[in-house]
Amino acid sequence: MSGTEREHADALPAGKVRGRGAGLNPGNRFEAVRLHVLGDYLDEVAAERPDGTQVLTRLYDDRSRAALNKVVDSPDIGFEWTVNPYRGCEHGCIYCYARPFHEYLGFSSGLDFETRIVVKRSAPARLRAALARPSWRGTPIVMSGVTDPYQPVEAKLRVTRGCLEVMAECRQPVAIITKSRLVLRDLDLLTALAKEKAASVALSITTLDHDLAAKMEPRASSPRARLEAVERLAAAGGPVRVMVAPIVPGLTDHEIPQILKAAAEAGADGAGYVLLRLPHQVKALFLEWLGQHFPDRASHVESQLRGARGGQLYDPRYFARQRGEGARADQIRQAFDVFRARFGLDRPVAGLSGASFRPPAAGSGEQFRLF
């Protein structure tokens, strides 16, 4: 067995699935008992349903008693607090580094991650209680550090909207990271916060190729829709950045100039990037996806990634995990820096300010529902 095969020998096939990112449901690394699906059965399923099987999204209530999460032991992450309204993400991005977090809930990092969504319905009330504490001083908060706060279910559930309403009331500084045009729904709240220098938004754009995006990020907004969101956020006067994330060596790295040019033309203030990260079972998911959609390029892309990761598929060390290292990683960094400067996206960006923060009024909103 080769090194590559050993790295994802535990991957469990789930059959062909329609409209989702993952084609596998790897066994949970914390569980000793795993179900292996036989190839004959998968052949029968494929014959019965040649267009694939549809898997519906299931929602589960998260009854956590806190909304704020403190970021610890991550010196390469530039923020201290996060709010995650959801766990799991319908966007189904095949490369998502957050997939393994679903295993802490007893689910798989594969199909489960994008079809079993855990919802923190009480997050706005919990957040209000946290901001009312005498010790809180308006430290910036990031939404969301793990999964997208504007994934499709948010259009109906409005949990992210509820949290932003609390933040707007308190003038609480917040930075949002998303792949969704749905962020524009909350332009009223973000504009109000931006006037206090208390809001910024980053749109993640992996590729400008619509067909590639549809395969790689099946339920996220199209690249064109994300650029439209950048344009409208910029026109409203709020800070907006573009994250070229992740950059996939051998697959999307050639698009760096075009993405940065499009971002600048849309009015973005700045840009950043992250190299593809494949922790734990995400390796199996990504390589299976690569072989299914790009069989002619799969070995080349894997080789390029290993060239930027010291021969490995992933390096978990701080700082190295975001950028990689070696000649291939240096080429990507240099190309990004050159074109970021060429398109004026390397200007210093002012940080969020908590100077206008004010605690929520006693008894307002849903505060007393907690007790």
GROMACS .gro file of N, CA and C in nm, residues 91-98 144-146 148 176-180 202-208 212-213 216-217 220-221 223 226-227 230 241-249 251-260 263 270-278 286 309 321-323 332 336 340:
model
  213
   91HIS      N    1  -2.283   2.472   0.264
   91HIS     CA    2  -2.208   2.509   0.144
   91HIS      C    3  -2.136   2.389   0.084
   92GLY      N    4  -2.092   2.297   0.169
   92GLY     CA    5  -2.032   2.173   0.120
   92GLY      C    6  -1.898   2.189   0.053
   93CYS      N    7  -1.822   2.292   0.087
   93CYS     CA    8  -1.690   2.311   0.026
   93CYS      C    9  -1.604   2.189   0.056
   94ILE      N   10  -1.556   2.124  -0.047
   94ILE     CA   11  -1.487   1.996  -0.029
   94ILE      C   12  -1.359   2.011   0.052
   95TYR      N   13  -1.298   2.128   0.048
   95TYR     CA   14  -1.169   2.150   0.112
   95TYR      C   15  -1.179   2.203   0.255
   96CYS      N   16  -1.298   2.221   0.307
   96CYS     CA   17  -1.316   2.297   0.432
   96CYS      C   18  -1.237   2.237   0.549
   97TYR      N   19  -1.149   2.317   0.607
   97TYR     CA   20  -1.066   2.271   0.719
   97TYR      C   21  -1.149   2.246   0.844
   98ALA      N   22  -1.273   2.298   0.849
   98ALA     CA   23  -1.357   2.284   0.968
   98ALA      C   24  -1.431   2.151   0.974
  144SER      N   25  -1.768   3.393   1.115
  144SER     CA   26  -1.767   3.284   1.208
  144SER      C   27  -1.631   3.219   1.196
  145GLY      N   28  -1.576   3.174   1.305
  145GLY     CA   29  -1.442   3.118   1.300
  145GLY      C   30  -1.437   2.977   1.247
  146VAL      N   31  -1.551   2.911   1.239
  146VAL     CA   32  -1.551   2.770   1.199
  146VAL      C   33  -1.634   2.747   1.073
  148ASP      N   34  -1.966   2.892   0.795
  148ASP     CA   35  -2.015   3.017   0.739
  148ASP      C   36  -2.143   3.064   0.808
  176ILE      N   37  -1.676   3.977   0.975
  176ILE     CA   38  -1.749   3.865   0.917
  176ILE      C   39  -1.669   3.805   0.802
  177ILE      N   40  -1.665   3.672   0.798
  177ILE     CA   41  -1.602   3.599   0.688
  177ILE      C   42  -1.709   3.511   0.625
  178THR      N   43  -1.730   3.523   0.494
  178THR     CA   44  -1.838   3.447   0.430
  178THR      C   45  -1.810   3.422   0.284
  179LYS      N   46  -1.883   3.325   0.228
  179LYS     CA   47  -1.883   3.297   0.085
  179LYS      C   48  -2.020   3.325   0.025
  180SER      N   49  -2.104   3.398   0.097
  180SER     CA   50  -2.242   3.412   0.056
  180SER      C   51  -2.285   3.555   0.029
  202ALA      N   52  -1.522   4.012   0.501
  202ALA     CA   53  -1.428   3.949   0.407
  202ALA      C   54  -1.504   3.846   0.325
  203LEU      N   55  -1.502   3.860   0.194
  203LEU     CA   56  -1.561   3.761   0.104
  203LEU      C   57  -1.452   3.666   0.057
  204SER      N   58  -1.475   3.538   0.074
  204SER     CA   59  -1.379   3.437   0.030
  204SER      C   60  -1.409   3.400  -0.115
  205ILE      N   61  -1.310   3.419  -0.202
  205ILE     CA   62  -1.325   3.386  -0.344
  205ILE      C   63  -1.212   3.291  -0.383
  206THR      N   64  -1.247   3.168  -0.409
  206THR     CA   65  -1.150   3.064  -0.439
  206THR      C   66  -1.114   3.058  -0.587
  207THR      N   67  -1.214   3.084  -0.671
  207THR     CA   68  -1.198   3.076  -0.816
  207THR      C   69  -1.299   3.167  -0.883
  208LEU      N   70  -1.270   3.210  -1.005
  208LEU     CA   71  -1.366   3.286  -1.085
  208LEU      C   72  -1.436   3.194  -1.186
  212LEU      N   73  -1.602   2.527  -1.196
  212LEU     CA   74  -1.516   2.475  -1.090
  212LEU      C   75  -1.575   2.505  -0.953
  213ALA      N   76  -1.625   2.626  -0.935
  213ALA     CA   77  -1.686   2.663  -0.807
  213ALA      C   78  -1.807   2.575  -0.777
  216MET      N   79  -1.664   2.249  -0.649
  216MET     CA   80  -1.582   2.259  -0.529
  216MET      C   81  -1.657   2.318  -0.410
  217GLU      N   82  -1.754   2.407  -0.438
  217GLU     CA   83  -1.830   2.477  -0.334
  217GLU      C   84  -1.978   2.475  -0.375
  220ALA      N   85  -2.244   2.727  -0.216
  220ALA     CA   86  -2.203   2.864  -0.186
  220ALA      C   87  -2.246   2.954  -0.301
  221SER      N   88  -2.248   3.085  -0.278
  221SER     CA   89  -2.282   3.179  -0.384
  221SER      C   90  -2.180   3.169  -0.497
  223PRO      N   91  -1.911   3.285  -0.786
  223PRO     CA   92  -1.807   3.389  -0.782
  223PRO      C   93  -1.859   3.526  -0.821
  226ARG      N   94  -2.051   3.680  -0.536
  226ARG     CA   95  -1.962   3.726  -0.428
  226ARG      C   96  -1.897   3.859  -0.463
  227LEU      N   97  -1.858   3.874  -0.589
  227LEU     CA   98  -1.801   4.002  -0.632
  227LEU      C   99  -1.906   4.113  -0.627
  230VAL      N  100  -1.912   4.224  -0.276
  230VAL     CA  101  -1.800   4.313  -0.249
  230VAL      C  102  -1.831   4.454  -0.299
  241ARG      N  103  -1.287   4.315   0.240
  241ARG     CA  104  -1.167   4.251   0.187
  241ARG      C  105  -1.206   4.126   0.109
  242VAL      N  106  -1.114   4.079   0.030
  242VAL     CA  107  -1.131   3.952  -0.039
  242VAL      C  108  -1.023   3.856   0.009
  243MET      N  109  -1.066   3.738   0.045
  243MET     CA  110  -0.973   3.632   0.081
  243MET      C  111  -0.965   3.532  -0.035
  244VAL      N  112  -0.847   3.517  -0.092
  244VAL     CA  113  -0.826   3.415  -0.195
  244VAL      C  114  -0.795   3.288  -0.118
  245ALA      N  115  -0.902   3.218  -0.082
  245ALA     CA  116  -0.884   3.110   0.014
  245ALA      C  117  -0.985   2.998  -0.011
  246PRO      N  118  -0.933   2.874  -0.017
  246PRO     CA  119  -0.790   2.844  -0.018
  246PRO      C  120  -0.734   2.846  -0.160
  247ILE      N  121  -0.605   2.868  -0.169
  247ILE     CA  122  -0.536   2.852  -0.297
  247ILE      C  123  -0.498   2.704  -0.311
  248VAL      N  124  -0.541   2.642  -0.420
  248VAL     CA  125  -0.513   2.500  -0.444
  248VAL      C  126  -0.402   2.491  -0.549
  249PRO      N  127  -0.280   2.454  -0.509
  249PRO     CA  128  -0.170   2.445  -0.606
  249PRO      C  129  -0.204   2.350  -0.720
  251LEU      N  130  -0.438   2.383  -0.933
  251LEU     CA  131  -0.579   2.389  -0.971
  251LEU      C  132  -0.632   2.532  -0.978
  252THR      N  133  -0.601   2.613  -0.877
  252THR     CA  134  -0.653   2.751  -0.876
  252THR      C  135  -0.545   2.857  -0.862
  253ASP      N  136  -0.420   2.818  -0.838
  253ASP     CA  137  -0.316   2.919  -0.814
  253ASP      C  138  -0.292   3.010  -0.934
  254HIS      N  139  -0.320   2.962  -1.055
  254HIS     CA  140  -0.301   3.045  -1.174
  254HIS      C  141  -0.402   3.159  -1.181
  255GLU      N  142  -0.506   3.153  -1.100
  255GLU     CA  143  -0.609   3.256  -1.101
  255GLU      C  144  -0.580   3.373  -1.007
  256ILE      N  145  -0.470   3.367  -0.934
  256ILE     CA  146  -0.440   3.474  -0.838
  256ILE      C  147  -0.448   3.613  -0.900
  257PRO      N  148  -0.384   3.639  -1.015
  257PRO     CA  149  -0.393   3.774  -1.074
  257PRO      C  150  -0.535   3.816  -1.109
  258GLN      N  151  -0.611   3.724  -1.169
  258GLN     CA  152  -0.746   3.757  -1.212
  258GLN      C  153  -0.839   3.784  -1.093
  259ILE      N  154  -0.825   3.705  -0.987
  259ILE     CA  155  -0.910   3.725  -0.870
  259ILE      C  156  -0.880   3.859  -0.803
  260LEU      N  157  -0.752   3.890  -0.789
  260LEU     CA  158  -0.714   4.017  -0.726
  260LEU      C  159  -0.756   4.136  -0.812
  263ALA      N  160  -1.126   4.176  -0.763
  263ALA     CA  161  -1.154   4.228  -0.629
  263ALA      C  162  -1.131   4.379  -0.625
  270GLY      N  163  -0.866   4.545   0.056
  270GLY     CA  164  -0.745   4.466   0.074
  270GLY      C  165  -0.771   4.321   0.040
  271ALA      N  166  -0.667   4.238   0.052
  271ALA     CA  167  -0.679   4.097   0.018
  271ALA      C  168  -0.579   4.015   0.097
  272GLY      N  169  -0.617   3.891   0.122
  272GLY     CA  170  -0.529   3.796   0.189
  272GLY      C  171  -0.547   3.659   0.126
  273TYR      N  172  -0.468   3.562   0.170
  273TYR     CA  173  -0.483   3.428   0.115
  273TYR      C  174  -0.446   3.323   0.219
  274VAL      N  175  -0.492   3.202   0.194
  274VAL     CA  176  -0.457   3.085   0.275
  274VAL      C  177  -0.431   2.970   0.179
  275LEU      N  178  -0.325   2.896   0.202
  275LEU     CA  179  -0.297   2.777   0.122
  275LEU      C  180  -0.390   2.664   0.166
  276LEU      N  181  -0.427   2.579   0.073
  276LEU     CA  182  -0.516   2.467   0.103
  276LEU      C  183  -0.470   2.389   0.226
  277ARG      N  184  -0.564   2.367   0.319
  277ARG     CA  185  -0.536   2.291   0.440
  277ARG      C  186  -0.619   2.163   0.438
  278LEU      N  187  -0.555   2.049   0.466
  278LEU     CA  188  -0.624   1.920   0.463
  278LEU      C  189  -0.601   1.841   0.592
  286PHE      N  190  -1.088   1.527  -0.010
  286PHE     CA  191  -1.039   1.609  -0.120
  286PHE      C  192  -0.981   1.524  -0.232
  309ARG      N  193   0.408   2.161   0.093
  309ARG     CA  194   0.388   2.115   0.230
  309ARG      C  195   0.500   2.022   0.277
  321ARG      N  196   0.082   2.613   0.862
  321ARG     CA  197  -0.045   2.558   0.815
  321ARG      C  198  -0.120   2.657   0.725
  322GLN      N  199  -0.098   2.787   0.744
  322GLN     CA  200  -0.167   2.887   0.664
  322GLN      C  201  -0.099   2.913   0.530
  323ARG      N  202   0.033   2.901   0.526
  323ARG     CA  203   0.109   2.943   0.408
  323ARG      C  204   0.189   2.832   0.341
  332ILE      N  205   0.400   3.085  -0.470
  332ILE     CA  206   0.262   3.132  -0.452
  332ILE      C  207   0.261   3.262  -0.373
  336PHE      N  208   0.134   3.625  -0.517
  336PHE     CA  209   0.025   3.696  -0.450
  336PHE      C  210   0.068   3.837  -0.411
  340ARG      N  211  -0.107   4.167  -0.558
  340ARG     CA  212  -0.180   4.245  -0.457
  340ARG      C  213  -0.132   4.391  -0.460
   0.00000   0.00000   0.00000
